[in-house]
Amino acid sequence: MNSQIFLATFVAYIVAMIGFGWWVSRHKRGNGDDFLLGGRSVPLFLTIGTTVATMVGTGSSMGAVGFGYANGWAGALYGIGGAVGVLLLALLFAPVRKLRFMTMSEELAYYVGANRLVRNLVALLIYIACIGWLGAHILGGGLYLSWMADIDLTTARILVALGFGVYCVIGGYFAVIWTDTIQAVVLFAGFLLMAVLALVEVGGFAGLTASMDAGAASFLGIDKIGALPALSLATVIAVGVLATPSFRQRIYSGESVATVRRSFVITGVLYLGFSIIPAIIGMATHALNPGLENSNFAFPFLATEILPLGLGLLLLVAGLSATMSSASSDAIAGVSTLMRDLYVLVTGHTPSARNVVRFSRIALVATIGLALLFALTSDNVITYITRMIATIMSGLFVCALLGRFWPRYNWQGAVATLVSASVTSLSIIANADWSAYWGNPSIPAVLAALAAGVVVSLLTPASRVTPAQALAILDEERRRMEQAPDATLTEGQVAATGR
């Protein structure tokens, strides 16, 4: 009986989010800037709301709680890494808002003379990363909904994908940021309440660690998982935030540099405080039931089996809010890259302003469909996320860092950065001993990418395209997409971008 109530609550919540998303975005869908970036005028409170909701995503609600169930206070590492990442994002990259980029592909290409090869390669990697993140959210949300509503896992994943997909398609970015803000309030209140009730249920902090081994109860669980794997986990999450396209989209869509920076600092502080919550919930669940077959079910077990029905329903909504808020943001980021960069790669011209919204909706459906297929192939959220970040996003992070702060960096160095990061990560994943030593491939992937980028840049000619020229090339392409009919790139622009 309770499972039917949980399923009905999920459906009602989705319908409410779809209706709200349509209502707030009904006057904000006229062109590509509105649909994909909210008109580049997102105010402080909405930027905070959508960033918080995106931060507290599937990894925090499903993955970090499950990690805390198995490894104690190590469950806080996810939040610590995320907080460091968003604070560094505020410090290092908020100023790029004034350059009016539309996608991260544009930004990274700008650093190396608007080089077309780099932009195409980055666009492909970013689109794959967005699909990967979406897959992780569908995976986590599906595991969660399957347990709570007592339905098969495939059906649950399809329902989760449809849930956030519909309001994304209807309302675009403006619907996403408003629904994210509402969901941020729900998920923060829900998670805090769950942590307090879990502590009460197990008899306080003493009962929290009573059934766990001494290593899991140590500082950040370091004695349980090891110092280097602990550092690797925090690092891979920080790198993920610094290189995830959906967080870059928060920069590009904000009202101003100051607005973006303040919102990221506030989010980072909130998230740092939040970091211990998943660990508490996971450890409390372990104290109540140390025999769960899959640690990823720690969160739904506590909500459905331990807490009263009314509170369980609130936590159902909180958990699904965490999943869907992050998923919707990654979906929009992926489609922005598809429309702004990959469309040009395939067709040789930007889409006309009158077609951007229609094409974007079609692209959203296709992107979410691809992510759903990926989600059907895995059942471990943390492993899925960390491997995807290390393989795809470590190179993007290094490329952004070198490009932003080292003028000698060129397109050859950028290509070397991206390739070396992926090769290093895949090599470590393929070797069980290396994987056990490092915990995940993020640190060696970043180091290899840094070395390759610096060495290759120094061994090859410096770029002859000035930053002003690179920005002018990108601005002209974007202008045609926002205002004019389809038009092919001029010969001069093609030559300047290295195509």
Short mmCIF file of C-alpha atoms in Angstrom, two decimals:
data_model
loop_
_atom_site.label_atom_id
_atom_site.label_comp_id
_atom_site.label_asym_id
_atom_site.label_seq_id
_atom_site.Cartn_x
_atom_site.Cartn_y
_atom_site.Cartn_z
CA MET A 1 0.00 0.00 0.00
CA ASN A 2 2.76 2.45 0.94
CA SER A 3 4.55 1.80 -2.35
CA GLN A 4 1.45 2.95 -4.25
CA ILE A 5 1.32 6.11 -2.14
CA PHE A 6 5.00 6.79 -2.88
CA LEU A 7 4.45 6.33 -6.63
CA ALA A 8 1.37 8.57 -6.60
CA THR A 9 3.33 11.23 -4.70
CA PHE A 10 6.12 11.08 -7.27
CA VAL A 11 3.68 11.50 -10.16
CA ALA A 12 1.91 14.39 -8.42
CA TYR A 13 5.23 16.10 -7.72
CA ILE A 14 6.33 15.77 -11.33
CA VAL A 15 3.03 17.19 -12.59
CA ALA A 16 3.41 20.13 -10.19
CA MET A 17 6.98 20.80 -11.40
CA ILE A 18 5.90 20.62 -15.05
CA GLY A 19 3.04 23.05 -14.42
CA PHE A 20 5.24 25.45 -12.46
CA GLY A 21 8.00 25.26 -15.07
CA TRP A 22 5.57 26.12 -17.84
CA TRP A 23 4.06 28.99 -15.86
CA VAL A 24 7.32 30.76 -14.99
CA SER A 25 8.78 30.35 -18.49
CA ARG A 26 5.73 31.11 -20.64
CA HIS A 27 7.09 34.54 -21.63
CA LYS A 28 10.78 33.57 -21.77
CA ARG A 29 11.14 31.27 -24.77
CA GLY A 30 11.42 33.60 -27.71
CA ASN A 31 14.99 32.93 -28.85
CA GLY A 32 18.07 30.83 -28.22
CA ASP A 33 19.41 33.10 -25.46
CA ASP A 34 16.10 32.88 -23.59
CA PHE A 35 15.63 29.13 -24.02
CA LEU A 36 19.24 28.06 -23.35
CA LEU A 37 20.55 30.82 -21.02
CA GLY A 38 17.52 32.51 -19.48
CA GLY A 39 18.25 35.73 -21.36
CA ARG A 40 21.63 36.08 -19.55
CA SER A 41 19.88 37.97 -16.75
CA VAL A 42 19.48 35.42 -13.96
CA PRO A 43 19.45 37.29 -10.61
CA LEU A 44 21.39 36.40 -7.45
CA PHE A 45 18.72 34.39 -5.62
CA LEU A 46 17.94 32.24 -8.66
CA THR A 47 21.63 31.65 -9.36
CA ILE A 48 22.09 30.54 -5.75
CA GLY A 49 18.99 28.35 -5.90
CA THR A 50 19.87 26.58 -9.12
CA THR A 51 23.55 26.16 -8.15
CA VAL A 52 22.68 24.70 -4.74
CA ALA A 53 20.16 22.33 -6.32
CA THR A 54 22.69 21.22 -8.93
CA MET A 55 25.39 20.71 -6.27
CA VAL A 56 23.14 18.57 -4.08
CA GLY A 57 22.52 16.06 -6.84
CA THR A 58 22.51 12.33 -7.29
CA GLY A 59 26.01 11.91 -5.90
CA SER A 60 25.00 13.59 -2.63
CA SER A 61 21.60 12.01 -2.21
CA MET A 62 22.28 8.46 -3.39
CA GLY A 63 26.02 8.07 -3.90
CA ALA A 64 27.42 9.90 -0.85
CA VAL A 65 24.83 8.41 1.51
CA GLY A 66 25.69 4.94 0.21
CA PHE A 67 29.39 5.72 0.53
CA GLY A 68 28.81 6.85 4.11
CA TYR A 69 26.90 3.63 4.79
CA ALA A 70 29.93 1.59 3.69
CA ASN A 71 32.77 3.88 4.77
CA GLY A 72 31.52 6.09 7.59
CA TRP A 73 32.71 9.69 7.72
CA ALA A 74 34.28 9.27 4.28
CA GLY A 75 30.79 10.08 3.00
CA ALA A 76 31.60 13.73 3.75
CA LEU A 77 34.40 13.78 1.17
CA TYR A 78 31.93 14.25 -1.66
CA GLY A 79 30.59 17.46 -0.12
CA ILE A 80 34.04 18.76 0.81
CA GLY A 81 35.31 18.25 -2.73
CA GLY A 82 32.23 19.92 -4.18
CA ALA A 83 32.54 22.92 -1.86
CA VAL A 84 36.20 23.40 -2.79
CA GLY A 85 35.29 23.14 -6.47
CA VAL A 86 32.54 25.77 -6.42
CA LEU A 87 34.63 28.18 -4.32
CA LEU A 88 37.51 27.85 -6.80
CA LEU A 89 35.03 28.39 -9.61
CA ALA A 90 34.00 31.68 -7.99
CA LEU A 91 37.61 32.75 -7.55
CA LEU A 92 39.07 31.67 -10.89
CA PHE A 93 36.33 31.64 -13.52
CA ALA A 94 33.45 33.97 -12.54
CA PRO A 95 35.09 36.84 -14.52
CA VAL A 96 34.53 35.04 -17.84
CA ARG A 97 30.85 36.11 -17.53
CA LYS A 98 31.78 39.44 -19.15
CA LEU A 99 32.95 37.67 -22.33
CA ARG A 100 29.38 36.44 -23.04
CA PHE A 101 30.21 32.85 -23.89
CA MET A 102 27.32 30.51 -24.59
CA THR A 103 29.08 27.17 -24.04
CA MET A 104 32.22 25.87 -22.39
CA SER A 105 33.44 24.84 -25.85
CA GLU A 106 33.49 28.51 -26.83
CA GLU A 107 35.39 29.43 -23.68
CA LEU A 108 38.13 26.81 -24.09
CA ALA A 109 38.49 27.52 -27.80
CA TYR A 110 38.80 31.25 -27.04
CA TYR A 111 41.86 30.58 -24.87
CA VAL A 112 43.68 29.08 -27.88
CA GLY A 113 42.72 31.50 -30.65
CA ALA A 114 39.17 30.22 -31.28
CA ASN A 115 40.74 27.13 -32.83
CA ARG A 116 38.13 25.03 -34.58
CA LEU A 117 39.77 21.66 -33.88
CA VAL A 118 39.92 22.34 -30.15
CA ARG A 119 36.37 23.61 -30.10
CA ASN A 120 35.06 20.53 -31.92
CA LEU A 121 37.02 18.15 -29.69
CA VAL A 122 35.91 19.93 -26.52
CA ALA A 123 32.30 20.02 -27.74
CA LEU A 124 32.31 16.26 -28.28
CA LEU A 125 33.82 15.63 -24.84
CA ILE A 126 31.39 18.02 -23.16
CA TYR A 127 28.39 16.46 -24.85
CA ILE A 128 29.56 13.01 -23.80
CA ALA A 129 30.12 14.34 -20.25
CA CYS A 130 26.59 15.79 -20.14
CA ILE A 131 25.16 12.47 -21.25
CA GLY A 132 27.31 10.80 -18.57
CA TRP A 133 26.05 13.12 -15.84
CA LEU A 134 22.48 12.64 -17.02
CA GLY A 135 23.00 8.89 -16.94
CA ALA A 136 24.24 9.13 -13.35
CA HIS A 137 21.17 11.12 -12.31
CA ILE A 138 18.79 8.72 -14.03
CA LEU A 139 20.68 5.80 -12.50
CA GLY A 140 20.50 7.19 -8.96
CA GLY A 141 16.93 8.41 -9.22
CA GLY A 142 15.85 5.09 -10.74
CA LEU A 143 17.44 3.07 -7.93
CA TYR A 144 15.75 5.34 -5.42
CA LEU A 145 12.28 5.30 -7.00
CA SER A 146 12.43 1.55 -7.66
CA TRP A 147 12.97 0.81 -3.98
CA MET A 148 10.41 3.29 -2.67
CA ALA A 149 7.61 2.62 -5.18
CA ASP A 150 8.32 -1.13 -5.50
CA ILE A 151 8.55 -1.08 -9.29
CA ASP A 152 11.14 -2.62 -11.58
CA LEU A 153 14.35 -0.68 -12.09
CA THR A 154 13.95 -0.10 -15.83
CA THR A 155 10.48 1.40 -15.38
CA ALA A 156 11.76 3.60 -12.55
CA ARG A 157 14.59 4.97 -14.66
CA ILE A 158 12.22 5.72 -17.53
CA LEU A 159 9.87 7.58 -15.17
CA VAL A 160 12.71 9.67 -13.75
CA ALA A 161 13.95 10.56 -17.26
CA LEU A 162 10.44 11.54 -18.34
CA GLY A 163 9.93 13.52 -15.14
CA PHE A 164 12.66 16.10 -15.62
CA GLY A 165 12.64 15.80 -19.40
CA VAL A 166 9.13 17.15 -19.86
CA TYR A 167 9.59 20.43 -18.02
CA CYS A 168 12.99 20.96 -19.67
CA VAL A 169 11.46 20.55 -23.12
CA ILE A 170 8.52 22.81 -22.33
CA GLY A 171 10.25 25.68 -20.57
CA GLY A 172 13.97 25.50 -21.29
CA TYR A 173 16.59 27.06 -19.00
CA PHE A 174 14.23 29.48 -17.29
CA ALA A 175 11.99 26.61 -16.21
CA VAL A 176 15.07 24.73 -14.99
CA ILE A 177 16.41 27.54 -12.76
CA TRP A 178 13.02 28.24 -11.17
CA THR A 179 12.20 24.60 -10.52
CA ASP A 180 15.76 24.13 -9.25
CA THR A 181 15.27 26.95 -6.74
CA ILE A 182 12.05 25.43 -5.41
CA GLN A 183 13.69 22.02 -5.26
CA ALA A 184 16.74 23.44 -3.45
CA VAL A 185 14.51 24.53 -0.57
CA VAL A 186 12.75 21.16 -0.48
CA LEU A 187 15.91 19.06 -0.63
CA PHE A 188 17.83 21.09 1.95
CA ALA A 189 14.93 20.95 4.42
CA GLY A 190 14.36 17.26 3.71
CA PHE A 191 17.98 16.21 4.12
CA LEU A 192 18.47 18.20 7.32
CA LEU A 193 15.30 16.75 8.81
CA MET A 194 16.34 13.25 7.81
CA ALA A 195 19.77 13.63 9.43
CA VAL A 196 18.25 14.88 12.71
CA LEU A 197 15.67 12.09 12.82
CA ALA A 198 18.29 9.49 11.94
CA LEU A 199 20.49 10.67 14.82
CA VAL A 200 17.55 10.46 17.21
CA GLU A 201 16.69 6.98 15.94
CA VAL A 202 20.18 5.60 16.66
CA GLY A 203 20.65 7.39 19.98
CA GLY A 204 22.92 10.24 18.95
CA PHE A 205 26.49 10.32 17.70
CA ALA A 206 27.54 7.48 20.01
CA GLY A 207 25.02 5.16 18.38
CA LEU A 208 25.99 6.42 14.94
CA THR A 209 29.37 4.69 15.01
CA ALA A 210 28.56 1.79 17.31
CA SER A 211 28.13 -0.78 14.54
CA MET A 212 30.91 0.50 12.29
CA ASP A 213 34.56 -0.47 12.39
CA ALA A 214 37.11 1.93 13.84
CA GLY A 215 38.42 2.91 10.42
CA ALA A 216 35.02 4.14 9.24
CA ALA A 217 34.65 6.21 12.44
CA SER A 218 38.03 7.89 11.95
CA PHE A 219 38.47 11.44 10.61
CA LEU A 220 36.88 11.45 7.14
CA GLY A 221 37.10 7.66 7.15
CA ILE A 222 40.76 7.89 6.15
CA ASP A 223 41.70 4.81 8.18
CA LYS A 224 39.05 2.87 6.27
CA ILE A 225 39.66 3.89 2.66
CA GLY A 226 43.23 5.25 2.83
CA ALA A 227 44.63 8.78 2.63
CA LEU A 228 45.34 8.79 -1.10
CA PRO A 229 41.95 7.36 -2.16
CA ALA A 230 40.29 9.91 0.17
CA LEU A 231 42.20 12.75 -1.46
CA SER A 232 41.39 11.31 -4.88
CA LEU A 233 37.66 11.25 -4.13
CA ALA A 234 37.59 14.86 -2.94
CA THR A 235 39.76 15.86 -5.91
CA VAL A 236 37.62 14.15 -8.53
CA ILE A 237 34.48 15.87 -7.21
CA ALA A 238 36.22 19.28 -7.16
CA VAL A 239 37.48 18.72 -10.72
CA GLY A 240 33.98 17.68 -11.74
CA VAL A 241 32.52 20.98 -10.48
CA LEU A 242 35.28 23.02 -12.12
CA ALA A 243 34.79 21.32 -15.48
CA THR A 244 31.07 20.49 -15.53
CA PRO A 245 29.28 22.45 -18.29
CA SER A 246 26.16 23.05 -16.19
CA PHE A 247 28.16 25.09 -13.67
CA ARG A 248 29.76 27.07 -16.48
CA GLN A 249 26.24 27.78 -17.72
CA ARG A 250 25.50 29.39 -14.35
CA ILE A 251 28.38 31.77 -15.07
CA TYR A 252 27.29 32.59 -18.62
CA SER A 253 23.65 33.19 -17.63
CA GLY A 254 24.20 35.30 -14.50
CA GLU A 255 23.34 38.98 -14.32
CA SER A 256 26.95 40.04 -13.75
CA VAL A 257 30.36 38.85 -12.59
CA ALA A 258 29.56 40.04 -9.06
CA THR A 259 26.26 38.16 -9.01
CA VAL A 260 27.90 34.94 -10.16
CA ARG A 261 30.78 35.21 -7.69
CA ARG A 262 28.55 35.95 -4.69
CA SER A 263 26.19 33.11 -5.55
CA PHE A 264 29.06 30.61 -5.85
CA VAL A 265 30.64 31.70 -2.55
CA ILE A 266 27.30 31.37 -0.74
CA THR A 267 26.72 27.99 -2.37
CA GLY A 268 30.20 26.78 -1.44
CA VAL A 269 29.75 27.72 2.22
CA LEU A 270 26.31 26.08 2.36
CA TYR A 271 27.58 22.95 0.66
CA LEU A 272 30.57 22.68 2.99
CA GLY A 273 28.16 22.67 5.94
CA PHE A 274 25.96 20.17 4.14
CA SER A 275 28.85 17.77 3.55
CA ILE A 276 28.43 15.84 6.81
CA ILE A 277 24.69 15.25 6.26
CA PRO A 278 25.02 12.34 3.78
CA ALA A 279 27.62 10.70 6.03
CA ILE A 280 25.29 10.94 9.05
CA ILE A 281 22.37 9.50 7.10
CA GLY A 282 24.50 6.67 5.70
CA MET A 283 26.05 5.76 9.06
CA ALA A 284 22.67 5.86 10.81
CA THR A 285 21.25 3.49 8.23
CA HIS A 286 24.20 1.16 8.80
CA ALA A 287 23.49 1.19 12.53
CA LEU A 288 19.85 0.30 11.90
CA ASN A 289 20.48 -2.28 9.19
CA PRO A 290 24.10 -3.28 8.57
CA GLY A 291 23.09 -6.00 6.09
CA LEU A 292 21.88 -4.04 3.06
CA GLU A 293 22.88 -5.87 -0.13
CA ASN A 294 23.45 -2.61 -2.04
CA SER A 295 24.72 0.41 -0.10
CA ASN A 296 23.05 2.71 -2.65
CA PHE A 297 19.73 1.74 -1.07
CA ALA A 298 20.68 3.28 2.29
CA PHE A 299 18.76 6.51 1.66
CA PRO A 300 15.46 4.95 0.47
CA PHE A 301 15.65 2.26 3.17
CA LEU A 302 15.74 4.87 5.93
CA ALA A 303 12.90 6.83 4.33
CA THR A 304 10.59 3.88 3.74
CA GLU A 305 11.35 1.38 6.48
CA ILE A 306 12.27 3.50 9.51
CA LEU A 307 10.52 6.86 9.33
CA PRO A 308 6.75 7.47 9.50
CA LEU A 309 4.90 7.58 6.18
CA GLY A 310 4.44 11.36 6.14
CA LEU A 311 8.12 12.02 6.68
CA GLY A 312 9.02 9.34 4.17
CA LEU A 313 6.95 11.13 1.55
CA LEU A 314 8.74 14.40 2.28
CA LEU A 315 12.09 12.67 1.90
CA LEU A 316 10.95 10.99 -1.31
CA VAL A 317 10.35 14.46 -2.72
CA ALA A 318 13.67 15.73 -1.33
CA GLY A 319 15.66 12.88 -2.85
CA LEU A 320 13.98 13.16 -6.21
CA SER A 321 14.45 16.93 -6.12
CA ALA A 322 18.19 16.38 -5.76
CA THR A 323 18.25 14.02 -8.73
CA MET A 324 16.02 15.95 -11.09
CA SER A 325 17.38 19.42 -10.39
CA SER A 326 20.88 18.28 -11.35
CA ALA A 327 19.64 16.25 -14.31
CA SER A 328 17.68 19.11 -15.83
CA SER A 329 20.71 21.41 -15.61
CA ASP A 330 22.98 18.90 -17.33
CA ALA A 331 20.38 18.30 -20.03
CA ILE A 332 20.21 22.00 -20.90
CA ALA A 333 24.02 22.30 -20.85
CA GLY A 334 24.35 19.36 -23.23
CA VAL A 335 21.80 20.77 -25.64
CA SER A 336 23.50 24.19 -25.59
CA THR A 337 26.71 22.50 -26.73
CA LEU A 338 24.85 20.49 -29.33
CA MET A 339 23.13 23.55 -30.81
CA ARG A 340 26.01 26.02 -30.54
CA ASP A 341 28.99 23.80 -31.43
CA LEU A 342 28.16 20.36 -32.78
CA TYR A 343 25.48 21.71 -35.12
CA VAL A 344 28.16 23.89 -36.74
CA LEU A 345 30.55 20.93 -36.88
CA VAL A 346 28.03 18.85 -38.85
CA THR A 347 26.36 21.50 -41.02
CA GLY A 348 29.02 24.22 -41.35
CA HIS A 349 26.66 26.97 -40.18
CA THR A 350 24.75 28.05 -37.09
CA PRO A 351 20.99 27.43 -36.80
CA SER A 352 18.80 30.41 -37.51
CA ALA A 353 17.18 32.22 -34.61
CA ARG A 354 13.72 31.05 -35.64
CA ASN A 355 14.79 27.39 -35.42
CA VAL A 356 16.85 27.38 -32.22
CA VAL A 357 14.01 26.68 -29.77
CA ARG A 358 12.41 23.97 -31.94
CA PHE A 359 15.74 22.27 -32.62
CA SER A 360 16.69 22.53 -28.95
CA ARG A 361 13.55 20.70 -27.89
CA ILE A 362 14.23 17.91 -30.35
CA ALA A 363 17.82 17.75 -29.12
CA LEU A 364 16.66 17.53 -25.49
CA VAL A 365 14.55 14.47 -26.24
CA ALA A 366 17.45 12.79 -28.07
CA THR A 367 20.00 13.67 -25.36
CA ILE A 368 17.86 12.37 -22.49
CA GLY A 369 17.16 9.22 -24.50
CA LEU A 370 20.89 8.57 -24.95
CA ALA A 371 21.52 9.15 -21.25
CA LEU A 372 18.78 6.68 -20.37
CA LEU A 373 20.53 4.03 -22.43
CA PHE A 374 23.79 4.69 -20.56
CA ALA A 375 21.99 4.48 -17.21
CA LEU A 376 20.73 0.99 -17.98
CA THR A 377 24.32 -0.33 -18.00
CA SER A 378 25.43 0.47 -14.42
CA ASP A 379 24.24 0.19 -10.81
CA ASN A 380 26.94 1.97 -8.76
CA VAL A 381 26.57 5.74 -8.67
CA ILE A 382 29.91 6.77 -7.17
CA THR A 383 31.97 4.46 -9.41
CA TYR A 384 30.05 5.68 -12.47
CA ILE A 385 30.56 9.35 -11.60
CA THR A 386 34.22 9.21 -10.59
CA ARG A 387 35.33 7.23 -13.63
CA MET A 388 33.38 9.46 -15.99
CA ILE A 389 34.83 12.63 -14.45
CA ALA A 390 38.40 11.36 -14.47
CA THR A 391 38.23 10.15 -18.08
CA ILE A 392 36.36 13.01 -19.70
CA MET A 393 36.58 16.04 -17.47
CA SER A 394 40.09 16.07 -16.03
CA GLY A 395 41.42 17.28 -19.37
CA LEU A 396 38.70 19.93 -19.64
CA PHE A 397 39.64 21.25 -16.20
CA VAL A 398 43.35 21.48 -17.05
CA CYS A 399 42.58 23.02 -20.44
CA ALA A 400 40.49 25.74 -18.77
CA LEU A 401 43.11 26.38 -16.08
CA LEU A 402 46.07 26.70 -18.45
CA GLY A 403 44.08 28.66 -21.01
CA ARG A 404 42.78 31.14 -18.47
CA PHE A 405 46.10 31.87 -16.77
CA TRP A 406 48.93 31.02 -19.20
CA PRO A 407 48.98 33.12 -22.41
CA ARG A 408 51.56 30.82 -24.07
CA TYR A 409 49.09 27.92 -24.11
CA ASN A 410 48.13 26.99 -27.69
CA TRP A 411 45.80 24.67 -29.54
CA GLN A 412 48.41 21.92 -29.85
CA GLY A 413 48.88 21.97 -26.08
CA ALA A 414 45.11 21.85 -25.59
CA VAL A 415 44.78 18.75 -27.76
CA ALA A 416 47.64 17.10 -25.87
CA THR A 417 45.97 18.00 -22.58
CA LEU A 418 42.65 16.46 -23.54
CA VAL A 419 44.11 13.27 -25.02
CA SER A 420 46.63 12.61 -22.25
CA ALA A 421 44.02 12.99 -19.49
CA SER A 422 41.68 10.44 -21.08
CA VAL A 423 44.47 7.98 -21.92
CA THR A 424 45.88 8.16 -18.37
CA SER A 425 42.47 7.67 -16.79
CA LEU A 426 41.54 4.71 -18.98
CA SER A 427 44.95 3.10 -18.35
CA ILE A 428 44.45 3.27 -14.56
CA ILE A 429 40.88 2.00 -14.78
CA ALA A 430 42.11 -0.98 -16.80
CA ASN A 431 44.70 -1.91 -14.13
CA ALA A 432 43.15 -3.19 -10.90
CA ASP A 433 46.28 -2.57 -8.80
CA TRP A 434 46.63 1.03 -10.00
CA SER A 435 42.92 1.64 -9.36
CA ALA A 436 43.20 0.29 -5.83
CA TYR A 437 46.28 2.43 -5.15
CA TRP A 438 44.80 5.73 -6.38
CA GLY A 439 41.14 5.13 -5.53
CA ASN A 440 40.17 6.75 -8.84
CA PRO A 441 42.23 8.14 -11.75
CA SER A 442 41.59 11.86 -11.18
CA ILE A 443 44.95 12.91 -9.68
CA PRO A 444 47.23 11.14 -12.22
CA ALA A 445 44.94 12.23 -15.07
CA VAL A 446 45.21 15.89 -14.02
CA LEU A 447 48.99 15.68 -13.54
CA ALA A 448 49.51 14.00 -16.92
CA ALA A 449 47.28 16.56 -18.62
CA LEU A 450 49.20 19.46 -17.03
CA ALA A 451 52.56 18.06 -18.09
CA ALA A 452 51.45 17.30 -21.64
CA GLY A 453 49.80 20.70 -22.09
CA VAL A 454 52.84 22.64 -20.92
CA VAL A 455 55.45 20.59 -22.80
CA VAL A 456 53.59 20.48 -26.12
CA SER A 457 52.74 24.20 -25.97
CA LEU A 458 56.41 25.06 -25.44
CA LEU A 459 57.52 22.81 -28.29
CA THR A 460 55.06 24.27 -30.83
CA PRO A 461 54.51 27.82 -32.18
CA ALA A 462 52.53 30.30 -30.15
CA SER A 463 49.07 31.28 -31.40
CA ARG A 464 49.00 34.25 -33.77
CA VAL A 465 45.33 35.00 -33.05
CA THR A 466 44.93 37.63 -30.35
CA PRO A 467 42.29 37.27 -27.61
CA ALA A 468 40.35 40.17 -29.16
CA GLN A 469 40.33 38.47 -32.58
CA ALA A 470 39.28 35.14 -31.06
CA LEU A 471 36.42 36.79 -29.20
CA ALA A 472 35.29 38.62 -32.35
CA ILE A 473 35.09 35.32 -34.26
CA LEU A 474 32.95 33.71 -31.58
CA ASP A 475 30.77 36.81 -31.17
CA GLU A 476 30.01 36.90 -34.89
CA GLU A 477 28.93 33.27 -34.96
CA ARG A 478 26.73 33.78 -31.92
CA ARG A 479 25.18 36.93 -33.38
CA ARG A 480 24.01 35.04 -36.45
CA MET A 481 22.54 32.30 -34.26
CA GLU A 482 20.61 34.79 -32.15
CA GLN A 483 19.47 37.28 -34.75
CA ALA A 484 19.97 36.26 -38.36
CA PRO A 485 19.02 33.50 -40.83
CA ASP A 486 21.29 30.52 -41.44
CA ALA A 487 24.63 31.62 -42.84
CA THR A 488 27.83 29.75 -43.57
CA LEU A 489 31.13 30.81 -42.06
CA THR A 490 33.21 33.13 -44.20
CA GLU A 491 36.55 31.95 -45.59
CA GLY A 492 38.37 34.40 -43.33
CA GLN A 493 36.63 33.09 -40.23
CA VAL A 494 37.29 29.48 -41.18
CA ALA A 495 40.99 30.25 -41.72
CA ALA A 496 41.24 32.17 -38.45
CA THR A 497 39.73 29.29 -36.47
CA GLY A 498 42.16 26.76 -37.95
CA ARG A 499 39.43 24.69 -39.56
#
